[in-house]
Amino acid sequence: WYLFGLVAFVFFPLAMTAKQPESCSSLAGCFVVALEWGLRTGDVGEAMVDVVQSDPRRYLQFGYTVIYFLLISTILLNVIFGIIVDAFGELRDSQDELKKKMLNECFICQVERQVFEDPKINTSFVHHVKKQHNIWHYIAFIIAISLKPKTELTGTEQYVVEELKNNRTDWFPAQRSLELVSKSGEEEEAEKDRSGETDA
């Protein structure tokens, strides 16, 4: 924009704007005109009075407006708009991915929905996240032990408080759940029974 303002100031300051000829009486004024009219209309030629046909600057004015339209209005602005659209697209994709993860993975134990949908497990993913690993229960627990006097904390509560102070989440049951433990125990018992029958 600065270069376009400079060209207008040097070669045709009086033709820069039809309504306010004095607005291009300085380099800064020409820069403002080129920026304002170019962004508002997409064609800086709209702000200019046509130079008479016999004036050699007529062709310069034509080239000036065409180059402005191609470089600024067509290429530069579309690049800027493309960057903005891509940024919003990436943001939307990340939000969709987060939403998908929240709907299909337990926030507490990070176990996926399909694991709990196994017919061998006597539960469901919805029941798990609402009853077994309800995030609001964990938040209430954190608030409760944070407000509880230190002298009244149990050993487990004291351990969790220390973990929270150190910004650690080791106390979370990562990849663990009572339903999955029960299933694992039942499978082990069944395997032992089959082994016993085979030995017999």
mmCIF file of C-alpha atoms in Angstrom:
data_model
loop_
_atom_site.group_PDB
_atom_site.id
_atom_site.type_symbol
_atom_site.label_atom_id
_atom_site.label_comp_id
_atom_site.label_asym_id
_atom_site.label_seq_id
_atom_site.Cartn_x
_atom_site.Cartn_y
_atom_site.Cartn_z
ATOM 1 C CA TRP A 1 0.000 0.000 0.000
ATOM 2 C CA TYR A 2 2.859 2.332 0.737
ATOM 3 C CA LEU A 3 4.292 1.854 -2.781
ATOM 4 C CA PHE A 4 0.900 2.481 -4.361
ATOM 5 C CA GLY A 5 0.520 5.622 -2.270
ATOM 6 C CA LEU A 6 3.996 6.752 -3.343
ATOM 7 C CA VAL A 7 3.239 6.221 -7.047
ATOM 8 C CA ALA A 8 -0.034 8.144 -6.742
ATOM 9 C CA PHE A 9 1.680 11.011 -4.895
ATOM 10 C CA VAL A 10 4.438 11.322 -7.503
ATOM 11 C CA PHE A 11 2.508 10.906 -10.754
ATOM 12 C CA PHE A 12 -1.155 11.892 -10.272
ATOM 13 C CA PRO A 13 -1.951 13.375 -6.847
ATOM 14 C CA LEU A 14 -4.729 15.576 -8.249
ATOM 15 C CA ALA A 15 -6.460 12.639 -9.897
ATOM 16 C CA MET A 16 -6.321 10.465 -6.775
ATOM 17 C CA THR A 17 -9.806 11.289 -5.582
ATOM 18 C CA ALA A 18 -12.710 13.008 -7.228
ATOM 19 C CA LYS A 19 -14.499 14.103 -4.085
ATOM 20 C CA GLN A 20 -11.524 15.306 -2.041
ATOM 21 C CA PRO A 21 -8.625 16.270 -4.329
ATOM 22 C CA GLU A 22 -6.679 17.742 -1.411
ATOM 23 C CA SER A 23 -6.618 14.375 0.379
ATOM 24 C CA CYS A 24 -3.604 13.317 -1.717
ATOM 25 C CA SER A 25 -1.620 16.511 -1.152
ATOM 26 C CA SER A 26 0.939 14.556 0.880
ATOM 27 C CA LEU A 27 2.504 11.120 0.745
ATOM 28 C CA ALA A 28 0.660 10.089 3.906
ATOM 29 C CA GLY A 29 -2.611 11.305 2.415
ATOM 30 C CA CYS A 30 -2.102 9.267 -0.754
ATOM 31 C CA PHE A 31 -1.277 6.224 1.327
ATOM 32 C CA VAL A 32 -4.504 6.614 3.319
ATOM 33 C CA VAL A 33 -6.562 7.070 0.142
ATOM 34 C CA ALA A 34 -5.044 3.983 -1.502
ATOM 35 C CA LEU A 35 -5.614 1.939 1.637
ATOM 36 C CA GLU A 36 -9.136 3.181 2.390
ATOM 37 C CA TRP A 37 -10.593 3.071 -1.107
ATOM 38 C CA GLY A 38 -8.771 -0.093 -2.022
ATOM 39 C CA LEU A 39 -10.184 -1.971 0.965
ATOM 40 C CA ARG A 40 -13.673 -0.510 0.753
ATOM 41 C CA THR A 41 -14.269 -0.961 -2.967
ATOM 42 C CA GLY A 42 -11.541 -3.392 -4.026
ATOM 43 C CA ASP A 43 -10.587 -1.001 -6.832
ATOM 44 C CA VAL A 44 -8.502 2.081 -6.134
ATOM 45 C CA GLY A 45 -9.544 3.391 -9.549
ATOM 46 C CA GLU A 46 -12.917 4.274 -8.027
ATOM 47 C CA ALA A 47 -11.147 6.990 -6.027
ATOM 48 C CA MET A 48 -9.456 8.520 -9.065
ATOM 49 C CA VAL A 49 -10.489 10.985 -11.710
ATOM 50 C CA ASP A 50 -9.671 9.696 -15.189
ATOM 51 C CA VAL A 51 -6.649 11.401 -16.691
ATOM 52 C CA VAL A 52 -7.376 12.916 -20.107
ATOM 53 C CA GLN A 53 -6.683 10.603 -23.048
ATOM 54 C CA SER A 54 -3.913 12.800 -24.437
ATOM 55 C CA ASP A 55 -1.965 12.758 -21.157
ATOM 56 C CA PRO A 56 0.875 10.173 -21.196
ATOM 57 C CA ARG A 57 0.013 9.391 -17.590
ATOM 58 C CA ARG A 58 -3.268 7.912 -18.816
ATOM 59 C CA TYR A 59 -1.544 4.574 -19.514
ATOM 60 C CA LEU A 60 0.316 4.786 -16.231
ATOM 61 C CA GLN A 61 -2.999 5.255 -14.435
ATOM 62 C CA PHE A 62 -4.466 2.267 -16.237
ATOM 63 C CA GLY A 63 -1.494 0.076 -15.282
ATOM 64 C CA TYR A 64 -1.627 1.417 -11.727
ATOM 65 C CA THR A 65 -5.275 0.472 -11.208
ATOM 66 C CA VAL A 66 -4.916 -2.924 -12.891
ATOM 67 C CA ILE A 67 -1.824 -3.869 -10.868
ATOM 68 C CA TYR A 68 -3.526 -2.702 -7.659
ATOM 69 C CA PHE A 69 -6.557 -4.808 -8.454
ATOM 70 C CA LEU A 70 -4.487 -7.912 -9.251
ATOM 71 C CA LEU A 71 -1.948 -7.687 -6.434
ATOM 72 C CA ILE A 72 -4.004 -6.239 -3.595
ATOM 73 C CA SER A 73 -7.661 -6.975 -4.248
ATOM 74 C CA THR A 74 -7.283 -10.359 -5.934
ATOM 75 C CA ILE A 75 -4.136 -11.953 -4.494
ATOM 76 C CA LEU A 76 -3.181 -10.350 -1.169
ATOM 77 C CA LEU A 77 -6.666 -10.017 0.287
ATOM 78 C CA ASN A 78 -7.605 -13.543 -0.804
ATOM 79 C CA VAL A 79 -4.431 -14.864 0.830
ATOM 80 C CA ILE A 80 -5.338 -13.070 4.054
ATOM 81 C CA PHE A 81 -8.927 -14.326 3.918
ATOM 82 C CA GLY A 82 -7.644 -17.839 3.154
ATOM 83 C CA ILE A 83 -5.402 -17.756 6.217
ATOM 84 C CA ILE A 84 -8.334 -16.636 8.362
ATOM 85 C CA VAL A 85 -10.612 -19.341 6.963
ATOM 86 C CA ASP A 86 -7.929 -21.998 7.473
ATOM 87 C CA ALA A 87 -7.376 -20.845 11.048
ATOM 88 C CA PHE A 88 -11.085 -21.121 11.828
ATOM 89 C CA GLY A 89 -11.189 -24.471 10.037
ATOM 90 C CA GLU A 90 -8.362 -25.827 12.197
ATOM 91 C CA LEU A 91 -10.098 -24.500 15.300
ATOM 92 C CA ARG A 92 -13.349 -26.184 14.284
ATOM 93 C CA ASP A 93 -11.540 -29.446 13.562
ATOM 94 C CA SER A 94 -9.828 -29.387 16.957
ATOM 95 C CA GLN A 95 -13.152 -28.687 18.659
ATOM 96 C CA ASP A 96 -14.804 -31.532 16.759
ATOM 97 C CA GLU A 97 -11.955 -33.862 17.721
ATOM 98 C CA LEU A 98 -12.242 -32.826 21.364
ATOM 99 C CA LYS A 99 -16.007 -33.329 21.295
ATOM 100 C CA LYS A 100 -15.575 -36.745 19.700
ATOM 101 C CA LYS A 101 -13.036 -37.688 22.349
ATOM 102 C CA MET A 102 -15.323 -36.531 25.164
ATOM 103 C CA LEU A 103 -18.195 -38.593 23.752
ATOM 104 C CA ASN A 104 -16.163 -41.736 23.174
ATOM 105 C CA GLU A 105 -13.526 -41.779 25.900
ATOM 106 C CA CYS A 106 -13.748 -41.639 29.677
ATOM 107 C CA PHE A 107 -12.115 -38.428 30.904
ATOM 108 C CA ILE A 108 -10.943 -40.078 34.129
ATOM 109 C CA CYS A 109 -9.485 -43.394 32.995
ATOM 110 C CA GLN A 110 -9.062 -42.696 29.233
ATOM 111 C CA VAL A 111 -10.682 -46.027 28.340
ATOM 112 C CA GLU A 112 -12.600 -45.910 25.063
ATOM 113 C CA ARG A 113 -16.326 -46.456 24.711
ATOM 114 C CA GLN A 114 -15.999 -49.661 22.701
ATOM 115 C CA VAL A 115 -14.287 -51.392 25.639
ATOM 116 C CA PHE A 116 -17.339 -50.876 27.834
ATOM 117 C CA GLU A 117 -19.708 -51.887 25.051
ATOM 118 C CA ASP A 118 -18.267 -55.402 25.185
ATOM 119 C CA PRO A 119 -21.176 -57.794 25.902
ATOM 120 C CA LYS A 120 -18.953 -59.636 28.384
ATOM 121 C CA ILE A 121 -18.933 -56.570 30.642
ATOM 122 C CA ASN A 122 -22.103 -56.079 32.635
ATOM 123 C CA THR A 123 -22.184 -52.302 32.163
ATOM 124 C CA SER A 124 -22.170 -49.591 29.499
ATOM 125 C CA PHE A 125 -20.074 -46.560 28.705
ATOM 126 C CA VAL A 126 -22.879 -44.191 29.735
ATOM 127 C CA HIS A 127 -23.293 -45.951 33.080
ATOM 128 C CA HIS A 128 -19.528 -45.884 33.593
ATOM 129 C CA VAL A 129 -19.101 -42.127 33.056
ATOM 130 C CA LYS A 130 -22.203 -41.297 35.102
ATOM 131 C CA LYS A 131 -21.715 -43.640 38.040
ATOM 132 C CA GLN A 132 -18.220 -45.116 38.176
ATOM 133 C CA HIS A 133 -16.102 -42.241 36.859
ATOM 134 C CA ASN A 134 -18.339 -39.209 37.073
ATOM 135 C CA ILE A 135 -16.164 -36.156 36.511
ATOM 136 C CA TRP A 136 -18.339 -34.011 38.784
ATOM 137 C CA HIS A 137 -17.815 -36.452 41.630
ATOM 138 C CA TYR A 138 -14.076 -36.030 41.210
ATOM 139 C CA ILE A 139 -14.397 -32.239 41.167
ATOM 140 C CA ALA A 140 -16.519 -32.344 44.318
ATOM 141 C CA PHE A 141 -13.933 -34.604 45.963
ATOM 142 C CA ILE A 142 -11.088 -32.218 45.066
ATOM 143 C CA ILE A 143 -13.010 -29.228 46.430
ATOM 144 C CA ALA A 144 -13.918 -31.140 49.608
ATOM 145 C CA ILE A 145 -10.353 -32.184 50.471
ATOM 146 C CA SER A 146 -9.069 -28.709 49.565
ATOM 147 C CA LEU A 147 -11.400 -27.156 52.142
ATOM 148 C CA LYS A 148 -10.918 -29.875 54.736
ATOM 149 C CA PRO A 149 -8.505 -29.150 57.631
ATOM 150 C CA LYS A 150 -5.191 -30.978 57.258
ATOM 151 C CA THR A 151 -5.604 -32.631 60.644
ATOM 152 C CA GLU A 152 -8.791 -34.324 59.457
ATOM 153 C CA LEU A 153 -7.429 -35.693 56.173
ATOM 154 C CA THR A 154 -7.133 -39.432 55.771
ATOM 155 C CA GLY A 155 -3.987 -40.993 54.354
ATOM 156 C CA THR A 156 -5.521 -41.278 50.902
ATOM 157 C CA GLU A 157 -6.823 -37.723 50.993
ATOM 158 C CA GLN A 158 -3.416 -36.411 52.098
ATOM 159 C CA TYR A 159 -1.805 -38.253 49.189
ATOM 160 C CA VAL A 160 -4.244 -36.686 46.703
ATOM 161 C CA VAL A 161 -3.671 -33.214 48.178
ATOM 162 C CA GLU A 162 0.079 -33.593 47.695
ATOM 163 C CA GLU A 163 -0.440 -34.789 44.131
ATOM 164 C CA LEU A 164 -2.616 -31.769 43.384
ATOM 165 C CA LYS A 165 -0.022 -29.388 44.837
ATOM 166 C CA ASN A 166 2.593 -30.883 42.513
ATOM 167 C CA ASN A 167 0.234 -30.755 39.495
ATOM 168 C CA ARG A 168 0.317 -34.528 39.103
ATOM 169 C CA THR A 169 -2.525 -36.840 38.171
ATOM 170 C CA ASP A 170 -0.954 -40.143 39.140
ATOM 171 C CA TRP A 171 -3.839 -40.721 41.531
ATOM 172 C CA PHE A 172 -6.271 -40.931 38.635
ATOM 173 C CA PRO A 173 -7.189 -44.531 37.712
ATOM 174 C CA ALA A 174 -5.594 -44.346 34.257
ATOM 175 C CA GLN A 175 -6.677 -47.301 32.119
ATOM 176 C CA ARG A 176 -8.287 -48.844 35.200
ATOM 177 C CA SER A 177 -11.906 -49.408 36.208
ATOM 178 C CA LEU A 178 -13.740 -51.706 38.607
ATOM 179 C CA GLU A 179 -15.817 -53.065 35.748
ATOM 180 C CA LEU A 180 -12.691 -53.998 33.804
ATOM 181 C CA VAL A 181 -11.053 -55.482 36.914
ATOM 182 C CA SER A 182 -14.156 -57.603 37.512
ATOM 183 C CA LYS A 183 -14.075 -58.806 33.927
ATOM 184 C CA SER A 184 -10.379 -59.638 34.172
ATOM 185 C CA GLY A 185 -10.978 -61.570 37.392
ATOM 186 C CA GLU A 186 -13.839 -63.520 35.890
ATOM 187 C CA GLU A 187 -11.741 -64.401 32.857
ATOM 188 C CA GLU A 188 -8.916 -65.606 35.073
ATOM 189 C CA GLU A 189 -11.308 -67.772 37.063
ATOM 190 C CA ALA A 190 -12.767 -69.196 33.878
ATOM 191 C CA GLU A 191 -9.279 -69.906 32.563
ATOM 192 C CA LYS A 192 -8.397 -71.703 35.805
ATOM 193 C CA ASP A 193 -11.577 -73.763 35.586
ATOM 194 C CA ARG A 194 -10.781 -74.767 32.012
ATOM 195 C CA SER A 195 -7.242 -75.646 32.987
ATOM 196 C CA GLY A 196 -8.516 -77.769 35.874
ATOM 197 C CA GLU A 197 -10.914 -79.618 33.628
ATOM 198 C CA THR A 198 -8.124 -80.265 31.140
ATOM 199 C CA ASP A 199 -5.805 -81.618 33.836
ATOM 200 C CA ALA A 200 -8.539 -83.868 35.162
#
